[in-house]
Amino acid sequence: MKLAFILDQLESIKPHKDSSYAMIREAAARNHQVFIMHQKDLILRNNTVSGFARNLTFTTAEDKHWYQTGDITTIPLQEFDAVLMRKDPPFDMEYIYSTYLLELAEDQGAYIINSPRSIRDHNEKLAIAKYPQFITPTLISRQETLLREFLNQFQDVIFKPLDGMGGAGVFRVHDKDHNISVILETLTHYGTRTIMAQRFIPEIAEGDKRILLIAGKAVPYSLARIPKMGETRGNLAAGGTGITQLLTANDKKIAETLGSDLYAQGLMLVGLDVIGEFLTEINVTSPTGMQEISHQTGFNVAKMMIDAIELSITTN
């Protein structure tokens, strides 16, 4: 196969933990050609969506010098067997412009993973509202009065932006907190930005579980991100510790309910976040956790992903 990965800058990738690295390594081990592009490399010219792509090969190094790249070549995206959109958020206007270009490329015959339209349509916080049977009490609003009413009702809540990642901008607030006004002013930009409020889930102490779905099927282990002492957020970027766990019966129920639905929308790789019994996020941009699960359990998640890509290419 001829695969293209749209990534952040290669020098920012950590080989020991990056999921994109694991997929590239697995693809290369099968003698697939791997090409690298960045968001800025996507162009529309002469009515064709192309990318300034570089062939990537591995060196013997395991540090930041793990790769070498060839010369830049302009390649129409439909000439790749698959193009994997793995650019990390922020999900800003530049990201949206990229999804427009990738959607045009799909119309020209390119196979994009994940579907650019579905990435655009699935806000990673808001998408849980499509599955109300699995979520904790939730309010989406930018009105301070409503947000305060929600806090007064549940007394212990989480306020967070709809466009954050890695736990950025997440606040746990009690109804007696003296900083409620400034927190709401900051998050809503004085009532001009919509945010999410959720009833606090105390099981966060046991971990914020990342469940990976690949082609609608769940990886059999979750990565439970345990908050560090004195912290509410379990995100690894916020200092959490990742511990793998077998999926619980409830985890499997959530995964089975969402899996085929999300895959039918072109979302081959999805990261579900579950705290206790509750679904809290549906990550579709660049889900992570593959390497942590593989290192701790021996289950090769990247293999499962490349297997799924190969199968989808041969059957479509």
mmCIF file with all atom_site columns, N, CA, C and O in Angstrom, residues 216-239:
data_model
loop_
_atom_site.group_PDB
_atom_site.id
_atom_site.type_symbol
_atom_site.label_atom_id
_atom_site.label_alt_id
_atom_site.label_comp_id
_atom_site.label_asym_id
_atom_site.label_entity_id
_atom_site.label_seq_id
_atom_site.pdbx_PDB_ins_code
_atom_site.Cartn_x
_atom_site.Cartn_y
_atom_site.Cartn_z
_atom_site.occupancy
_atom_site.B_iso_or_equiv
_atom_site.pdbx_formal_charge
_atom_site.auth_seq_id
_atom_site.auth_comp_id
_atom_site.auth_asym_id
_atom_site.auth_atom_id
_atom_site.pdbx_PDB_model_num
ATOM 1  N N  . GLY A 1 216 ? -15.011 0.030  14.153 1.00 0.00 ? 216 GLY A N  1
ATOM 2  C CA . GLY A 1 216 ? -16.211 -0.309 14.892 1.00 0.00 ? 216 GLY A CA 1
ATOM 3  C C  . GLY A 1 216 ? -16.031 -1.309 16.005 1.00 0.00 ? 216 GLY A C  1
ATOM 4  O O  . GLY A 1 216 ? -16.978 -1.573 16.760 1.00 0.00 ? 216 GLY A O  1
ATOM 5  N N  . LYS A 1 217 ? -14.822 -1.885 16.152 1.00 0.00 ? 217 LYS A N  1
ATOM 6  C CA . LYS A 1 217 ? -14.560 -2.896 17.177 1.00 0.00 ? 217 LYS A CA 1
ATOM 7  C C  . LYS A 1 217 ? -13.665 -2.324 18.264 1.00 0.00 ? 217 LYS A C  1
ATOM 8  O O  . LYS A 1 217 ? -12.719 -1.589 17.974 1.00 0.00 ? 217 LYS A O  1
ATOM 9  N N  . ALA A 1 218 ? -13.927 -2.699 19.493 1.00 0.00 ? 218 ALA A N  1
ATOM 10 C CA . ALA A 1 218 ? -13.149 -2.177 20.613 1.00 0.00 ? 218 ALA A CA 1
ATOM 11 C C  . ALA A 1 218 ? -11.865 -2.964 20.812 1.00 0.00 ? 218 ALA A C  1
ATOM 12 O O  . ALA A 1 218 ? -11.858 -4.200 20.745 1.00 0.00 ? 218 ALA A O  1
ATOM 13 N N  . VAL A 1 219 ? -10.775 -2.251 21.066 1.00 0.00 ? 219 VAL A N  1
ATOM 14 C CA . VAL A 1 219 ? -9.572  -2.880 21.600 1.00 0.00 ? 219 VAL A CA 1
ATOM 15 C C  . VAL A 1 219 ? -9.947  -3.465 22.965 1.00 0.00 ? 219 VAL A C  1
ATOM 16 O O  . VAL A 1 219 ? -10.663 -2.815 23.735 1.00 0.00 ? 219 VAL A O  1
ATOM 17 N N  . PRO A 1 220 ? -9.512  -4.673 23.297 1.00 0.00 ? 220 PRO A N  1
ATOM 18 C CA . PRO A 1 220 ? -10.005 -5.323 24.529 1.00 0.00 ? 220 PRO A CA 1
ATOM 19 C C  . PRO A 1 220 ? -9.546  -4.691 25.834 1.00 0.00 ? 220 PRO A C  1
ATOM 20 O O  . PRO A 1 220 ? -10.040 -5.063 26.895 1.00 0.00 ? 220 PRO A O  1
ATOM 21 N N  . TYR A 1 221 ? -8.616  -3.746 25.765 1.00 0.00 ? 221 TYR A N  1
ATOM 22 C CA . TYR A 1 221 ? -8.123  -3.072 26.967 1.00 0.00 ? 221 TYR A CA 1
ATOM 23 C C  . TYR A 1 221 ? -8.378  -1.572 26.851 1.00 0.00 ? 221 TYR A C  1
ATOM 24 O O  . TYR A 1 221 ? -8.286  -0.986 25.767 1.00 0.00 ? 221 TYR A O  1
ATOM 25 N N  . SER A 1 222 ? -8.688  -0.956 27.980 1.00 0.00 ? 222 SER A N  1
ATOM 26 C CA . SER A 1 222 ? -8.748  0.504  28.049 1.00 0.00 ? 222 SER A CA 1
ATOM 27 C C  . SER A 1 222 ? -7.478  1.011  28.705 1.00 0.00 ? 222 SER A C  1
ATOM 28 O O  . SER A 1 222 ? -6.744  0.252  29.363 1.00 0.00 ? 222 SER A O  1
ATOM 29 N N  . LEU A 1 223 ? -7.211  2.289  28.512 1.00 0.00 ? 223 LEU A N  1
ATOM 30 C CA . LEU A 1 223 ? -6.107  2.948  29.208 1.00 0.00 ? 223 LEU A CA 1
ATOM 31 C C  . LEU A 1 223 ? -6.728  3.891  30.228 1.00 0.00 ? 223 LEU A C  1
ATOM 32 O O  . LEU A 1 223 ? -7.273  4.940  29.876 1.00 0.00 ? 223 LEU A O  1
ATOM 33 N N  . ALA A 1 224 ? -6.683  3.510  31.496 1.00 0.00 ? 224 ALA A N  1
ATOM 34 C CA . ALA A 1 224 ? -7.239  4.333  32.568 1.00 0.00 ? 224 ALA A CA 1
ATOM 35 C C  . ALA A 1 224 ? -6.207  5.364  32.988 1.00 0.00 ? 224 ALA A C  1
ATOM 36 O O  . ALA A 1 224 ? -5.134  5.012  33.484 1.00 0.00 ? 224 ALA A O  1
ATOM 37 N N  . ARG A 1 225 ? -6.525  6.641  32.760 1.00 0.00 ? 225 ARG A N  1
ATOM 38 C CA . ARG A 1 225 ? -5.604  7.717  33.117 1.00 0.00 ? 225 ARG A CA 1
ATOM 39 C C  . ARG A 1 225 ? -5.930  8.200  34.529 1.00 0.00 ? 225 ARG A C  1
ATOM 40 O O  . ARG A 1 225 ? -6.967  8.813  34.754 1.00 0.00 ? 225 ARG A O  1
ATOM 41 N N  . ILE A 1 226 ? -5.069  7.859  35.477 1.00 0.00 ? 226 ILE A N  1
ATOM 42 C CA . ILE A 1 226 ? -5.297  8.135  36.892 1.00 0.00 ? 226 ILE A CA 1
ATOM 43 C C  . ILE A 1 226 ? -4.766  9.528  37.231 1.00 0.00 ? 226 ILE A C  1
ATOM 44 O O  . ILE A 1 226 ? -3.585  9.815  36.996 1.00 0.00 ? 226 ILE A O  1
ATOM 45 N N  . PRO A 1 227 ? -5.600  10.407 37.791 1.00 0.00 ? 227 PRO A N  1
ATOM 46 C CA . PRO A 1 227 ? -5.106  11.752 38.135 1.00 0.00 ? 227 PRO A CA 1
ATOM 47 C C  . PRO A 1 227 ? -4.007  11.693 39.192 1.00 0.00 ? 227 PRO A C  1
ATOM 48 O O  . PRO A 1 227 ? -4.017  10.836 40.074 1.00 0.00 ? 227 PRO A O  1
ATOM 49 N N  . LYS A 1 228 ? -3.064  12.614 39.088 1.00 0.00 ? 228 LYS A N  1
ATOM 50 C CA . LYS A 1 228 ? -2.047  12.715 40.129 1.00 0.00 ? 228 LYS A CA 1
ATOM 51 C C  . LYS A 1 228 ? -2.674  13.306 41.383 1.00 0.00 ? 228 LYS A C  1
ATOM 52 O O  . LYS A 1 228 ? -3.781  13.866 41.350 1.00 0.00 ? 228 LYS A O  1
ATOM 53 N N  . MET A 1 229 ? -1.985  13.187 42.494 1.00 0.00 ? 229 MET A N  1
ATOM 54 C CA . MET A 1 229 ? -2.497  13.646 43.778 1.00 0.00 ? 229 MET A CA 1
ATOM 55 C C  . MET A 1 229 ? -2.898  15.120 43.705 1.00 0.00 ? 229 MET A C  1
ATOM 56 O O  . MET A 1 229 ? -2.150  15.962 43.215 1.00 0.00 ? 229 MET A O  1
ATOM 57 N N  . GLY A 1 230 ? -4.122  15.418 44.198 1.00 0.00 ? 230 GLY A N  1
ATOM 58 C CA . GLY A 1 230 ? -4.608  16.784 44.230 1.00 0.00 ? 230 GLY A CA 1
ATOM 59 C C  . GLY A 1 230 ? -5.142  17.294 42.912 1.00 0.00 ? 230 GLY A C  1
ATOM 60 O O  . GLY A 1 230 ? -5.498  18.471 42.787 1.00 0.00 ? 230 GLY A O  1
ATOM 61 N N  . GLU A 1 231 ? -5.249  16.420 41.906 1.00 0.00 ? 231 GLU A N  1
ATOM 62 C CA . GLU A 1 231 ? -5.676  16.824 40.570 1.00 0.00 ? 231 GLU A CA 1
ATOM 63 C C  . GLU A 1 231 ? -6.988  16.134 40.217 1.00 0.00 ? 231 GLU A C  1
ATOM 64 O O  . GLU A 1 231 ? -7.228  14.990 40.619 1.00 0.00 ? 231 GLU A O  1
ATOM 65 N N  . THR A 1 232 ? -7.860  16.833 39.488 1.00 0.00 ? 232 THR A N  1
ATOM 66 C CA . THR A 1 232 ? -9.122  16.257 39.034 1.00 0.00 ? 232 THR A CA 1
ATOM 67 C C  . THR A 1 232 ? -8.975  15.609 37.672 1.00 0.00 ? 232 THR A C  1
ATOM 68 O O  . THR A 1 232 ? -9.630  14.610 37.376 1.00 0.00 ? 232 THR A O  1
ATOM 69 N N  . ARG A 1 233 ? -8.123  16.152 36.828 1.00 0.00 ? 233 ARG A N  1
ATOM 70 C CA . ARG A 1 233 ? -7.989  15.691 35.453 1.00 0.00 ? 233 ARG A CA 1
ATOM 71 C C  . ARG A 1 233 ? -7.063  14.474 35.377 1.00 0.00 ? 233 ARG A C  1
ATOM 72 O O  . ARG A 1 233 ? -6.001  14.461 35.968 1.00 0.00 ? 233 ARG A O  1
ATOM 73 N N  . GLY A 1 234 ? -7.509  13.475 34.604 1.00 0.00 ? 234 GLY A N  1
ATOM 74 C CA . GLY A 1 234 ? -6.684  12.289 34.437 1.00 0.00 ? 234 GLY A CA 1
ATOM 75 C C  . GLY A 1 234 ? -5.807  12.332 33.203 1.00 0.00 ? 234 GLY A C  1
ATOM 76 O O  . GLY A 1 234 ? -4.980  11.433 33.012 1.00 0.00 ? 234 GLY A O  1
ATOM 77 N N  . ASN A 1 235 ? -5.958  13.350 32.362 1.00 0.00 ? 235 ASN A N  1
ATOM 78 C CA . ASN A 1 235 ? -5.219  13.418 31.101 1.00 0.00 ? 235 ASN A CA 1
ATOM 79 C C  . ASN A 1 235 ? -3.722  13.221 31.326 1.00 0.00 ? 235 ASN A C  1
ATOM 80 O O  . ASN A 1 235 ? -3.139  13.768 32.264 1.00 0.00 ? 235 ASN A O  1
ATOM 81 N N  . LEU A 1 236 ? -3.092  12.441 30.464 1.00 0.00 ? 236 LEU A N  1
ATOM 82 C CA . LEU A 1 236 ? -1.644  12.234 30.572 1.00 0.00 ? 236 LEU A CA 1
ATOM 83 C C  . LEU A 1 236 ? -0.901  13.549 30.437 1.00 0.00 ? 236 LEU A C  1
ATOM 84 O O  . LEU A 1 236 ? 0.128   13.762 31.089 1.00 0.00 ? 236 LEU A O  1
ATOM 85 N N  . ALA A 1 237 ? -1.445  14.457 29.604 1.00 0.00 ? 237 ALA A N  1
ATOM 86 C CA . ALA A 1 237 ? -0.816  15.767 29.434 1.00 0.00 ? 237 ALA A CA 1
ATOM 87 C C  . ALA A 1 237 ? -0.887  16.603 30.706 1.00 0.00 ? 237 ALA A C  1
ATOM 88 O O  . ALA A 1 237 ? -0.123  17.550 30.876 1.00 0.00 ? 237 ALA A O  1
ATOM 89 N N  . ALA A 1 238 ? -1.812  16.239 31.611 1.00 0.00 ? 238 ALA A N  1
ATOM 90 C CA . ALA A 1 238 ? -1.950  16.964 32.876 1.00 0.00 ? 238 ALA A CA 1
ATOM 91 C C  . ALA A 1 238 ? -1.283  16.221 34.028 1.00 0.00 ? 238 ALA A C  1
ATOM 92 O O  . ALA A 1 238 ? -1.521  16.533 35.194 1.00 0.00 ? 238 ALA A O  1
ATOM 93 N N  . GLY A 1 239 ? -0.452  15.236 33.692 1.00 0.00 ? 239 GLY A N  1
ATOM 94 C CA . GLY A 1 239 ? 0.296   14.524 34.723 1.00 0.00 ? 239 GLY A CA 1
ATOM 95 C C  . GLY A 1 239 ? -0.323  13.225 35.182 1.00 0.00 ? 239 GLY A C  1
ATOM 96 O O  . GLY A 1 239 ? 0.156   12.610 36.139 1.00 0.00 ? 239 GLY A O  1
#
